[in-house]
Coordinates of C-alpha atoms and ligand atoms in Angstrom, one line a residue:
X1 CA 99.0 318.4 276.6
X2 CA 102.7 319.1 277.0
X3 CA 105.0 319.8 274.2
X4 CA 108.6 321.2 275.5
X5 CA 109.5 324.2 273.3
X6 CA 111.9 323.2 270.3
X7 CA 115.1 322.5 271.8
X8 CA 118.2 325.1 271.2
X9 CA 121.3 324.0 268.8
X10 CA 123.3 323.6 271.6
X11 CA 121.2 321.5 273.9
X12 CA 120.8 319.3 270.9
X13 CA 124.6 319.4 270.2
X14 CA 125.0 318.3 274.0
X15 CA 122.9 314.9 273.4
X16 CA 124.3 312.1 271.9
X17 CA 122.0 310.0 269.4
X18 CA 120.7 307.0 271.0
X19 CA 119.7 303.9 269.0
X20 CA 117.4 301.5 270.4
X21 CA 115.7 298.3 268.9
X22 CA 112.5 296.6 269.3
X23 CA 109.9 294.9 267.3
X24 CA 109.5 296.2 264.2
X25 CA 106.0 295.5 263.5
X26 CA 104.4 298.2 261.0
X27 CA 106.7 298.9 258.0
X28 CA 107.8 302.7 257.1
X29 CA 110.0 305.7 258.5
X30 CA 108.9 308.2 260.5
X31 CA 111.0 311.5 261.6
X32 CA 109.2 313.8 263.8
X33 CA 108.9 315.5 267.3
X34 CA 108.0 313.3 270.1
X35 CA 105.1 313.0 272.2
X36 CA 105.1 311.1 275.2
X37 CA 101.7 309.6 275.6
X38 CA 101.9 308.8 279.0
X39 CA 102.6 312.4 280.4
X40 CA 99.7 313.6 278.9
X41 CA 97.1 315.5 280.6
X42 CA 94.0 313.4 281.3
X43 CA 90.5 314.6 281.7
X44 CA 89.5 314.5 285.0
X45 CA 86.0 315.6 286.2
X46 CA 84.9 316.1 289.6
X47 CA 81.9 314.1 290.7
X48 CA 79.9 313.9 294.2
X49 CA 79.9 310.3 295.5
X50 CA 77.0 309.1 298.1
X51 CA 77.7 308.1 301.5
X52 CA 77.0 304.2 300.7
X53 CA 78.9 304.3 297.6
X54 CA 82.5 306.0 299.5
X55 CA 83.4 302.2 300.2
X56 CA 83.0 301.0 296.4
X57 CA 84.9 304.3 295.3
X58 CA 87.9 303.4 297.8
X59 CA 88.1 299.8 296.7
X60 CA 88.0 301.4 293.2
X61 CA 91.1 303.7 294.2
X62 CA 92.7 300.3 295.8
X63 CA 92.6 298.6 292.6
X64 CA 94.0 301.2 290.5
X65 CA 96.8 301.2 293.1
X66 CA 97.3 297.5 292.6
X67 CA 97.2 297.6 288.7
X68 CA 100.0 300.4 289.1
X69 CA 101.9 298.2 291.4
X70 CA 101.9 295.3 288.9
X71 CA 102.7 297.6 285.9
X72 CA 105.9 298.8 287.8
X73 CA 107.1 295.7 288.9
X74 CA 106.7 294.4 285.2
X75 CA 108.7 297.5 283.9
X76 CA 111.6 296.8 286.7
X77 CA 111.9 293.3 285.5
X78 CA 112.1 294.5 281.8
X79 CA 114.8 297.5 282.8
X80 CA 117.0 294.6 284.2
X81 CA 118.0 293.8 280.9
X82 CA 119.1 297.4 279.9
X83 CA 123.0 297.4 279.5
X84 CA 125.3 299.5 281.5
X85 CA 124.3 301.8 284.2
X86 CA 121.1 302.1 282.6
X87 CA 119.5 299.3 284.7
X88 CA 120.4 300.6 287.9
X89 CA 119.5 304.4 286.8
X90 CA 115.8 303.3 286.0
X91 CA 115.4 300.5 288.6
X92 CA 116.1 303.6 291.1
X93 CA 113.5 305.6 289.5
X94 CA 111.0 302.6 289.4
X95 CA 111.7 301.9 293.4
X96 CA 110.9 305.4 293.9
X97 CA 107.6 305.1 292.1
X98 CA 106.7 302.0 293.9
X99 CA 107.4 303.4 297.2
X100 CA 104.8 306.1 296.5
X101 CA 102.5 303.9 296.3
X102 CA 103.0 301.4 298.9
X103 CA 101.1 302.7 302.0
X104 CA 102.5 306.0 301.4
X105 CA 101.2 309.6 302.1
X106 CA 100.0 309.5 298.7
X107 CA 97.8 306.4 299.0
X108 CA 96.5 307.4 302.5
X109 CA 95.6 311.0 301.3
X110 CA 93.4 310.1 298.4
X111 CA 91.8 307.2 300.8
X112 CA 90.8 310.0 303.2
X113 CA 89.8 312.9 300.7
X114 CA 87.3 310.1 298.8
X115 CA 85.6 309.8 302.4
X116 CA 85.8 313.4 303.7
X117 CA 85.2 315.2 300.5
X118 CA 83.1 312.6 298.8
X119 CA 84.7 313.3 295.5
X120 CA 85.4 310.5 292.9
X121 CA 88.9 308.7 293.2
X122 CA 90.6 310.3 290.3
X123 CA 89.7 313.8 291.3
X124 CA 90.9 313.1 294.8
X125 CA 94.5 312.0 293.2
X126 CA 94.7 314.9 291.3
X127 CA 94.2 317.1 294.5
X128 CA 96.5 315.1 296.6
X129 CA 99.2 315.2 293.9
X130 CA 98.9 319.0 293.7
X131 CA 99.2 319.4 297.5
X132 CA 102.2 316.9 297.5
X133 CA 104.1 318.6 294.9
X134 CA 103.2 322.0 296.1
X135 CA 104.6 321.2 299.8
X136 CA 107.5 319.5 298.3
X137 CA 108.3 323.0 296.0
X138 CA 107.8 324.9 299.4
X139 CA 110.5 323.0 301.2
X140 CA 113.2 324.3 298.7
X141 CA 115.1 321.2 298.8
X142 CA 116.7 320.0 295.6
X143 CA 116.3 316.4 296.2
X144 CA 112.6 316.9 296.7
X145 CA 112.1 319.1 294.2
X146 CA 113.3 316.7 291.8
X147 CA 110.8 314.1 293.0
X148 CA 107.9 316.5 291.7
X149 CA 108.0 315.0 288.6
X150 CA 108.1 311.7 289.9
X151 CA 105.0 312.4 291.8
X152 CA 103.1 313.8 289.3
X153 CA 104.0 310.6 287.3
X154 CA 102.6 308.2 289.7
X155 CA 99.3 310.3 289.8
X156 CA 99.1 310.1 286.0
X157 CA 99.3 306.4 286.3
X158 CA 97.2 306.4 288.9
X159 CA 94.4 308.5 286.9
X160 CA 94.9 306.2 283.7
X161 CA 94.3 303.1 285.5
X162 CA 91.4 304.6 287.3
X163 CA 89.5 306.3 284.2
X164 CA 90.5 303.5 281.5
X165 CA 89.9 306.1 279.1
X166 CA 92.3 305.5 275.9
X167 CA 94.8 308.2 275.5
X168 CA 92.9 311.3 273.7
X169 CA 93.1 311.5 270.0
X170 CA 96.5 313.3 270.3
X171 CA 94.5 316.3 268.4
X172 CA 96.3 318.9 269.8
X173 CA 100.1 317.5 268.7
X174 CA 102.3 319.0 265.7
X175 CA 101.9 317.1 262.6
X176 CA 104.0 314.0 261.9
X177 CA 104.2 313.7 265.7
X178 CA 105.7 310.3 266.9
X179 CA 103.6 309.1 270.0
X180 CA 106.1 307.4 272.6
X181 CA 104.4 305.5 275.5
X182 CA 104.9 302.6 278.2
X183 CA 102.1 300.7 276.2
X184 CA 99.0 301.2 273.9
X185 CA 95.9 299.4 273.7
X186 CA 94.2 298.5 270.3
X187 CA 91.5 300.9 271.2
X188 CA 94.4 303.8 272.0
X189 CA 96.0 303.2 268.4
X190 CA 92.3 303.1 266.5
X191 CA 92.2 306.6 267.9
X192 CA 95.4 307.7 266.1
X193 CA 94.6 309.9 262.7
X194 CA 97.6 308.8 260.2
X195 CA 97.6 312.4 258.5
X196 CA 98.5 313.9 262.1
X197 CA 100.2 311.2 263.8
X198 CA 103.5 309.6 262.2
X199 CA 103.9 306.4 264.2
X200 CA 104.9 305.2 267.4
X201 CA 106.7 303.2 269.6
X202 CA 106.3 301.3 273.1
X203 CA 108.1 299.6 275.6
X204 CA 105.3 296.6 275.8
X205 CA 103.9 295.4 273.1
X206 CA 104.1 291.8 270.8
X207 CA 104.3 291.4 266.8
X208 CA 101.1 289.8 266.3
X209 CA 99.3 291.8 269.3
X210 CA 96.0 293.9 267.9
X211 CA 98.0 296.9 268.5
X212 CA 100.4 295.9 265.8
X213 CA 97.8 294.7 263.7
X214 CA 96.3 298.1 264.1
X215 CA 99.0 300.1 263.5
X216 CA 99.4 298.1 259.9
X217 CA 96.2 298.9 259.3
X218 CA 96.5 302.6 259.4
X219 CA 99.6 302.2 257.7
X220 CA 101.3 304.0 260.9
X221 CA 105.1 303.0 261.0
X222 CA 105.4 301.5 264.6
X223 CA 108.0 299.7 266.6
X224 CA 107.2 297.7 269.9
X225 CA 108.8 296.2 273.0
X226 CA 111.8 298.5 272.8
X227 CA 113.2 298.5 276.4
X228 CA 114.4 302.1 277.6
X229 CA 112.6 304.0 275.5
X230 CA 111.2 306.3 278.1
X231 CA 114.4 306.4 280.1
X232 CA 116.2 309.4 277.8
X233 CA 113.2 310.2 275.6
X234 CA 112.0 313.8 275.9
X235 CA 108.7 315.4 274.2
X236 CA 109.7 317.7 271.3
X237 CA 112.6 316.1 270.7
X238 CA 113.3 314.6 267.1
X239 CA 113.2 310.6 266.9
X240 CA 113.1 308.4 264.0
X241 CA 111.7 305.3 263.9
X242 CA 112.0 302.5 261.5
X243 CA 108.9 300.3 261.6
X244 CA 110.6 297.6 259.3
X245 CA 114.2 297.0 260.9
X246 CA 112.7 297.9 264.6
X247 CA 114.8 300.9 265.0
X248 CA 114.0 303.5 267.4
X249 CA 116.6 306.6 267.3
X250 CA 116.3 309.4 269.9
X251 CA 118.0 312.7 269.3
X252 CA 119.3 311.6 265.6
X253 CA 122.4 313.3 264.5
X254 CA 121.9 315.1 260.8
X255 CA 123.3 312.6 258.8
X256 CA 121.0 309.8 260.2
X257 CA 118.1 312.0 259.5
X258 CA 119.4 312.1 256.4
X259 CA 120.0 308.6 255.7
X260 CA 116.4 307.9 256.9
X261 CA 114.8 310.4 254.7
X262 CA 116.6 308.5 251.7
X263 CA 115.1 305.0 253.0
X264 CA 112.0 306.9 253.4
X265 CA 111.9 308.0 249.9
X266 CA 113.0 305.0 248.6
X267 CA 110.2 303.1 250.2
X268 CA 107.6 305.3 248.8
X269 CA 108.8 304.8 245.2
X270 CA 108.9 301.1 246.0
X271 CA 105.1 301.3 247.0
X272 CA 104.3 303.5 244.0
X273 CA 105.7 300.6 241.6
X274 CA 103.8 298.1 243.6
X275 CA 100.2 300.2 242.7
X276 CA 100.6 299.1 239.1
X277 CA 100.0 295.7 239.9
X278 CA 96.4 296.9 240.8
X279 CA 94.9 295.7 237.7
X280 CA 96.8 292.5 237.3
X281 CA 95.3 289.3 238.5
X282 CA 97.0 287.3 241.4
X283 CA 98.0 284.2 239.1
X284 CA 101.0 281.9 239.4
X285 CA 103.1 281.5 236.3
X286 CA 101.6 278.3 235.6
X287 CA 97.9 279.7 235.4
X288 CA 96.7 279.3 239.1
X289 CA 94.6 281.7 240.5
X290 CA 94.6 283.0 243.6
X291 CA 91.9 285.0 245.5
X292 CA 93.8 287.9 247.4
X293 CA 91.3 289.8 249.8
X294 CA 91.8 292.4 252.3
X295 CA 91.2 292.7 256.3
X296 CA 89.4 295.6 257.4
X297 CA 89.7 296.6 261.2
X298 CA 88.6 300.2 260.8
X299 CA 86.3 301.6 258.2
X300 CA 88.8 303.8 256.7
X301 CA 90.7 300.7 255.6
X302 CA 87.6 300.5 252.9
X303 CA 89.3 302.8 250.5
X304 CA 92.6 300.9 250.8
X305 CA 90.9 297.7 250.3
X306 CA 89.6 299.1 247.0
X307 CA 92.4 300.8 246.0
X308 CA 94.6 297.8 246.4
X309 CA 92.4 295.7 244.1
X310 CA 90.9 293.2 247.1
X311 CA 88.7 290.8 245.5
X312 CA 86.4 290.7 248.7
X313 CA 86.7 291.4 252.3
X314 CA 88.0 288.3 253.7
X315 CA 87.7 289.4 257.5
X316 CA 85.9 292.3 259.1
X317 CA 86.8 292.3 262.6
X318 CA 83.5 293.9 264.1
X319 CA 85.3 294.8 267.5
X320 CA 86.0 298.2 266.0
X321 CA 82.1 299.5 266.5
X322 CA 82.7 298.9 270.5
X323 CA 86.3 300.4 271.2
X324 CA 86.3 304.0 272.2
X325 CA 82.9 304.8 273.6
X326 CA 81.1 304.1 276.9
X327 CA 77.7 302.5 275.4
X328 CA 77.0 299.6 273.3
X329 CA 76.1 300.0 269.1
X330 CA 72.6 298.7 268.5
X331 CA 71.5 296.7 265.8
X332 CA 70.7 300.1 263.1
X333 CA 74.0 301.5 263.8
X334 CA 76.0 298.0 263.0
X335 CA 73.8 297.5 260.1
X336 CA 75.0 301.3 258.7
X337 CA 78.3 300.4 259.7
X338 CA 78.2 296.9 257.7
X339 CA 76.2 298.3 254.4
X340 CA 78.7 300.8 253.8
X341 CA 81.5 298.2 253.5
X342 CA 78.7 295.8 251.5
X343 CA 78.1 298.4 249.4
X344 CA 81.8 299.7 249.1
X345 CA 83.0 296.4 247.8
X346 CA 80.4 296.6 245.3
X347 CA 79.2 292.9 244.6
X348 CA 82.6 291.6 245.8
X349 CA 81.8 289.0 249.1
X350 CA 82.4 290.6 252.5
X351 CA 83.1 288.5 255.4
X352 CA 81.6 289.8 258.8
X353 CA 82.9 288.3 261.8
X354 CA 81.0 288.8 265.0
X355 CA 82.6 290.2 267.9
X356 CA 86.0 289.1 269.5
X357 CA 86.5 290.9 272.7
X358 CA 88.0 289.7 275.5
X359 CA 91.9 289.0 276.2
X360 CA 93.5 292.0 274.9
X361 CA 90.8 293.9 273.1
X362 CA 88.9 295.7 275.7
X363 CA 85.5 297.7 275.5
X364 CA 84.5 299.8 278.2
X365 CA 81.2 299.3 277.7
X366 CA 81.6 295.6 278.5
X367 CA 84.3 295.8 281.2
X368 CA 81.7 294.6 284.0
X369 CA 81.5 291.0 281.7
X370 CA 84.8 289.7 282.2
X371 CA 86.0 289.8 286.1
X372 CA 89.6 289.4 286.7
X373 CA 90.7 286.2 284.6
X374 CA 93.9 284.9 285.3
X375 CA 94.2 284.1 281.5
X376 CA 91.9 286.5 279.7
X377 CA 93.3 285.0 276.4
X378 CA 91.6 281.5 277.2
X379 CA 88.6 282.9 279.2
X380 CA 85.5 284.7 278.1
X381 CA 86.5 285.7 274.6
X382 CA 84.9 286.1 271.2
X383 CA 82.2 283.4 270.2
X384 CA 82.1 282.3 274.3
X385 CA 81.2 286.1 274.9
X386 CA 78.4 286.3 272.6
X387 CA 76.8 283.1 273.4
X388 CA 76.7 284.0 277.0
X389 CA 75.5 287.7 276.3
X390 CA 73.0 287.0 273.7
X391 CA 71.8 290.4 273.3
X392 CA 75.5 291.1 271.8
X393 CA 75.3 288.4 269.6
X394 CA 71.5 288.9 268.5
X395 CA 71.9 292.7 267.5
X396 CA 75.1 291.4 265.4
X397 CA 73.5 288.8 263.8
X398 CA 70.2 290.8 262.9
X399 CA 72.3 293.6 261.5
X400 CA 74.5 291.1 259.4
X401 CA 71.5 289.4 258.0
X402 CA 69.8 292.6 256.7
X403 CA 73.1 293.6 255.1
X404 CA 73.1 290.5 253.2
X405 CA 70.3 291.8 251.0
X406 CA 72.6 294.4 249.7
X407 CA 75.3 292.0 248.5
X408 CA 77.5 288.8 249.0
X409 CA 78.0 288.2 252.7
X410 CA 79.4 285.5 254.6
X411 CA 79.2 285.6 258.6
X412 CA 82.3 284.1 260.5
X413 CA 82.7 283.2 264.2
X414 CA 86.0 283.9 266.0
X415 CA 87.5 281.3 268.5
X416 CA 85.2 278.5 267.6
X417 CA 86.5 275.2 269.5
X418 CA 83.3 272.8 269.3
X419 CA 81.0 272.1 266.4
X420 CA 78.2 272.7 269.3
X421 CA 78.8 276.2 269.0
X422 CA 78.4 276.6 265.4
X423 CA 75.2 274.6 265.5
X424 CA 73.9 277.0 268.6
X425 CA 74.8 279.8 266.2
X426 CA 72.9 278.5 263.8
X427 CA 69.8 277.7 265.3
X428 CA 70.0 281.8 266.9
X429 CA 70.9 282.7 263.4
X430 CA 67.4 280.9 262.3
X431 CA 65.3 282.2 264.9
X432 CA 66.5 285.7 264.1
X433 CA 66.0 285.6 260.5
X434 CA 62.3 284.2 261.3
X435 CA 61.7 287.2 263.4
X436 CA 63.1 289.6 260.7
X437 CA 61.0 288.3 258.0
X438 CA 58.0 288.4 260.5
X439 CA 58.6 292.0 260.7
X440 CA 58.5 292.3 256.8
X441 CA 62.5 292.6 256.6
X442 CA 63.2 290.7 253.2
X443 CA 66.3 288.3 253.2
X444 CA 68.1 286.3 251.0
X445 CA 67.6 282.7 250.6
X446 CA 69.3 280.6 251.7
X447 CA 70.8 282.5 254.6
X448 CA 74.2 283.9 254.5
X449 CA 76.9 281.2 255.0
X450 CA 78.0 280.6 258.2
X451 CA 82.0 280.1 258.8
X452 CA 84.3 279.3 261.8
X453 CA 87.5 280.4 262.7
X454 CA 90.2 277.9 262.8
X455 CA 92.4 279.5 265.4
X456 CA 92.2 277.6 268.4
X457 CA 94.5 273.9 268.0
X458 CA 91.8 271.9 269.0
X459 CA 89.5 273.3 266.2
X460 CA 92.2 272.4 263.7
X461 CA 92.4 268.9 264.9
X462 CA 88.7 268.4 264.9
X463 CA 88.3 270.5 261.6
X464 CA 86.5 267.2 260.0
X465 CA 83.5 267.5 262.9
X466 CA 83.5 271.5 262.3
X467 CA 83.1 271.0 258.7
X468 CA 79.8 269.1 259.2
X469 CA 78.3 272.3 260.7
X470 CA 80.1 275.1 259.1
X471 CA 79.9 276.5 255.8
X472 CA 83.4 277.8 255.2
X473 CA 86.6 278.0 257.2
X474 CA 89.2 280.8 257.9
X475 CA 92.5 280.1 259.5
X476 CA 93.6 282.6 262.2
X477 CA 97.2 282.1 262.4
X478 CA 97.7 284.7 264.8
X479 CA 95.7 283.0 267.6
X480 CA 96.7 279.6 266.2
X481 CA 100.5 280.1 266.7
X482 CA 99.2 281.8 270.3
X483 CA 97.7 278.9 271.2
X484 CA 99.8 276.0 270.0
X485 CA 103.2 277.2 271.2
X486 CA 101.6 278.6 274.1
X487 CA 103.0 282.2 273.3
X488 CA 101.1 285.4 274.5
X489 CA 100.9 287.5 271.4
X490 CA 101.4 290.5 273.1
X491 CA 104.1 289.9 275.2
X492 CA 107.4 291.2 273.7
X493 CA 109.3 289.2 276.2
X494 CA 108.3 286.0 274.4
X495 CA 108.1 287.3 271.3
X496 CA 111.0 285.8 269.8
X497 CA 109.3 282.2 270.3
X498 CA 106.5 283.1 268.3
X499 CA 106.9 281.3 265.2
X500 CA 104.7 280.3 262.3
X501 CA 106.8 277.8 260.8
X502 CA 106.9 275.7 263.9
X503 CA 106.1 272.2 262.5
X504 CA 103.3 272.0 264.9
X505 CA 101.8 275.1 263.6
X506 CA 102.1 274.1 260.0
X507 CA 100.6 270.7 260.6
X508 CA 97.7 272.0 262.1
X509 CA 97.4 274.3 259.4
X510 CA 97.8 271.3 257.0
X511 CA 95.4 269.2 258.8
X512 CA 92.6 272.0 258.5
X513 CA 93.1 272.3 254.9
X514 CA 93.1 268.7 254.1
X515 CA 89.8 268.3 256.1
X516 CA 88.3 271.0 254.5
X517 CA 88.9 270.0 251.0
X518 CA 87.9 266.5 251.6
X519 CA 84.9 268.1 252.9
X520 CA 84.2 270.3 250.0
X521 CA 84.4 273.3 252.7
X522 CA 85.9 276.6 251.5
X523 CA 89.1 277.5 253.4
X524 CA 91.1 280.5 253.8
X525 CA 93.9 282.5 256.1
X526 CA 93.0 285.6 257.3
X527 CA 95.9 285.5 260.1
X528 CA 99.0 288.0 259.5
X529 CA 100.7 285.2 257.8
X530 CA 98.7 285.5 254.9
X531 CA 100.0 289.1 254.2
X532 CA 103.6 287.9 254.3
X533 CA 105.3 287.2 250.9
X534 CA 107.8 284.9 252.5
X535 CA 105.3 282.6 253.5
X536 CA 102.7 282.7 250.2
X537 CA 104.5 279.8 248.2
X538 CA 104.2 277.5 251.4
X539 CA 100.3 278.4 252.0
X540 CA 99.5 278.3 248.3
X541 CA 101.7 274.7 248.1
X542 CA 99.6 273.5 250.9
X543 CA 96.3 273.8 248.9
X544 CA 95.2 277.3 249.8
X545 CA 93.4 279.5 247.2
X546 CA 92.2 282.4 249.3
X547 CA 94.6 284.6 251.2
X548 CA 93.0 287.4 253.4
X549 CA 95.4 290.3 254.6
X550 CA 96.0 294.1 255.7
X551 CA 95.0 296.1 252.5
X552 CA 98.7 297.3 252.3
X553 CA 100.1 293.9 252.0
X554 CA 97.9 292.8 248.6
X555 CA 100.6 294.5 246.2
X556 CA 103.6 292.6 247.6
X557 CA 101.7 289.2 248.3
X558 CA 100.4 289.6 244.4
X559 CA 103.9 290.1 243.0
X560 CA 105.3 287.0 244.9
X561 CA 102.2 284.9 243.6
X562 CA 102.6 286.0 240.0
X563 CA 106.6 285.2 240.2
X564 CA 105.8 281.4 241.4
X565 CA 105.4 278.3 240.1
X566 CA 102.6 276.2 241.5
X567 CA 103.9 273.0 240.7
X568 CA 107.5 273.7 242.4
X569 CA 105.5 275.6 245.3
X570 CA 103.5 272.4 246.0
X571 CA 106.6 270.1 245.4
X572 CA 108.5 272.4 248.2
X573 CA 105.6 272.4 250.7
X574 CA 105.7 268.6 250.4
X575 CA 109.2 268.4 251.2
X576 CA 108.7 271.3 254.2
X577 CA 106.0 268.9 255.7
X578 CA 108.3 266.3 256.1
X579 CA 110.5 268.2 258.2
X580 CA 110.2 268.4 262.3
X581 CA 112.7 271.1 262.9
X582 CA 111.7 274.8 262.0
X583 CA 115.3 275.9 261.4
X584 CA 115.2 273.3 258.4
X585 CA 111.8 274.3 257.6
X586 CA 112.7 277.6 257.3
X587 CA 116.0 277.0 255.4
X588 CA 113.9 275.2 252.8
X589 CA 111.2 277.9 252.6
X590 CA 113.9 280.7 252.2
X591 CA 116.0 279.0 249.6
X592 CA 113.0 278.1 247.7
X593 CA 111.8 281.8 247.9
X594 CA 115.7 283.0 247.0
X595 CA 115.7 280.7 244.0
X596 CA 112.3 281.4 242.5
X597 CA 112.1 285.0 243.5
X598 CA 115.7 286.4 243.2
X599 CA 115.1 289.9 244.1
Ligands
PEP601 C1 93.9 285.3 263.9 O1 93.8 285.3 265.0 O2 94.6 284.8 263.1 C2 92.9 286.5 263.5 C3 92.8 286.5 262.1 O3 91.8 286.9 264.7 P1 92.4 288.4 265.4 O4 93.8 288.7 265.0 O5 91.7 289.3 265.6 O6 92.5 287.3 266.9
MG602 MG1 92.1 285.6 266.2

C-alpha cells in the first residue's frame, strides 16, 4: 500500500482547495487522509499453467483487456463534462491508457509470456509492466519517465480485472482514511471497517446502488458519482467528504476544515438527541402505531438495530454470506449466521430473504453462472438464480426452516414476477421440511410465512394474483423505481431521473397496498424510501403500517411519525394520488411536511 509521506507545509500552501460534487448517499462528515484505492498494490501470486490451459489463460487475459478498455471509454465520456481544461487533460491521459492496451507492446508481451513461461496472466502482466517501466527509466527521456506511472496504472487495472478480487480490507491505512476510487462494489464496501475507515468517494455509482446501501449500513459518509475525483487527488493529502450534501473537498483550507468540524459536531449532537427516542413508540399524534423494523445487510448491524429500538428485522439481505470468498456457505454456516440474528432480536420477528445475487451484486464463487448478460439487472438474478441452482435454494431454505425453531421467522423471496415462482418455492420448502423432519429436526407448525418482494412492476400490477400465493408482501422501492422508470440504480449518469415520487411508481405502490389490504396479506416497505422521513407521511397515508429501513434511519423516521396526524396524512396522500405530475406531487408532499413538521 502506498501512502505518500505527509505533505510539507509549503507544498500544501501551493495547492488551492478543490471542491467537487457528486451524489451524497450516506450522511455524515469525514475529514482525513486520502487513500487512492485503485492505486493499491494487488496481491499477485504466480502459478504454472498446463500446456492445454494456455489458450484459456490467453482468452482470460484478452477479456481483461476488453473490460479495461470499456472502463476507460466510460471514464472518458464522463470526463467530457468536466469544466475548463480538465476535460482535455484527463481525456489525453485516458487516450494514452487506451493506446497502451491496443495491440501494444504490453498486450503482445503478456500474451507471449503466458505461452513461453507458462504462467498465469496476472503474474505475466506484473512482469511485463516491470520490464517496460525499467526500459523507460533506462532511456532517461523525461517524456517516457512520465509515462511510467501511467503504465503502472494500466497494469493495476488489468490485474484488478483479472483477479476480480475486491480491494484488500484497507487494513494497513492510517485511522480515519478516506478511500477514493473509480468504483467500489458492494463487496468492496462490505470489507471496510468503520473503526478504521472515515468514509469514501467514487467516480461511478448511483444513489440507490447496493454500494450506497452498504455505506449507510456501515454508517460511513460516502459520495458517489464524483466526476474528476481522481484527477487531482493524492494519497495522503487531506480530504473532506460530506455524505449528506454530496461534497468532496481536496486539499481543504484550514477554515474549510474548521467549518466541517463544526458541522460534524452538530450532526453528532443531533444524533445523540434522536437516540433518546429509542424507548418511545412510533405512534402518530392521533394514536396510530407504525411498526419500524430494521434492514440488515451485514451482521454488524444487529447491534445497531437493537440500539435503535427496531421492532424486528424487516429485511435480512442474505447476500452478505456469499461475498468476499471463493467458496459457497453451506447450510450449517447459514444456520449459524441466521440463528445469531434471530437470537439477537430476542423474540421479535426476523424476515430472512433468500439470496439476491446477480445484477450488480456479485459473488466470486458463483461467477461462472451468469455468463455475459447484456442486461444483468433483467437476467439471472435473485429468485431466478435460486430456482435454477437448486443447491443454493435448498441450503438456504433448510437453514431458514431450522432457525424458525428459535424465534418468529419469515422467509422472503426477491424479484418475484409470477405467482408460479412462489408456488414452486413453497413446494420445495415443503419437501425440505419433510426431509428435515425425517432427520429428526423439529420444525414449527405451520411452517414460517413465505412472502414476496414487490419490486418488479409486473408483480405490483399482479398483486391480487400474488396475494393468493404469498403470506406477506414487502415492497422493494429501490428496484421498483429502477424497473418502472428504466433507470439503472447504479448509474450516476441517470441518477437525476431516479424519482420515487414519479406518479407511475406511486400508483404501483398504491395498487400493491390496496390488493394486500383487500386480501388480508400483511404488507411493508423495505426499500430505501421507507427510511426517508420526507416520505413517511405519504407511505402511512397510503395505508402502510410497517416500514423497514437501515437501523440508523429509525430515529429520524420515528420522530417524523410522532409529529404526524394520520387523518391529515391520509387526506394528503389522497390529494397526491390525484396528481399526474411529479413536480406537483413533490410540492404537495413538501408543503405538508413543512406545515406539520416545521423543524
Ligand atoms: C429493493 O429493491 O427496494 C430492496 C429492498 O432490495 P435490494 O435493495 O436488496 O435490491
Ligand atoms: Mg431489490
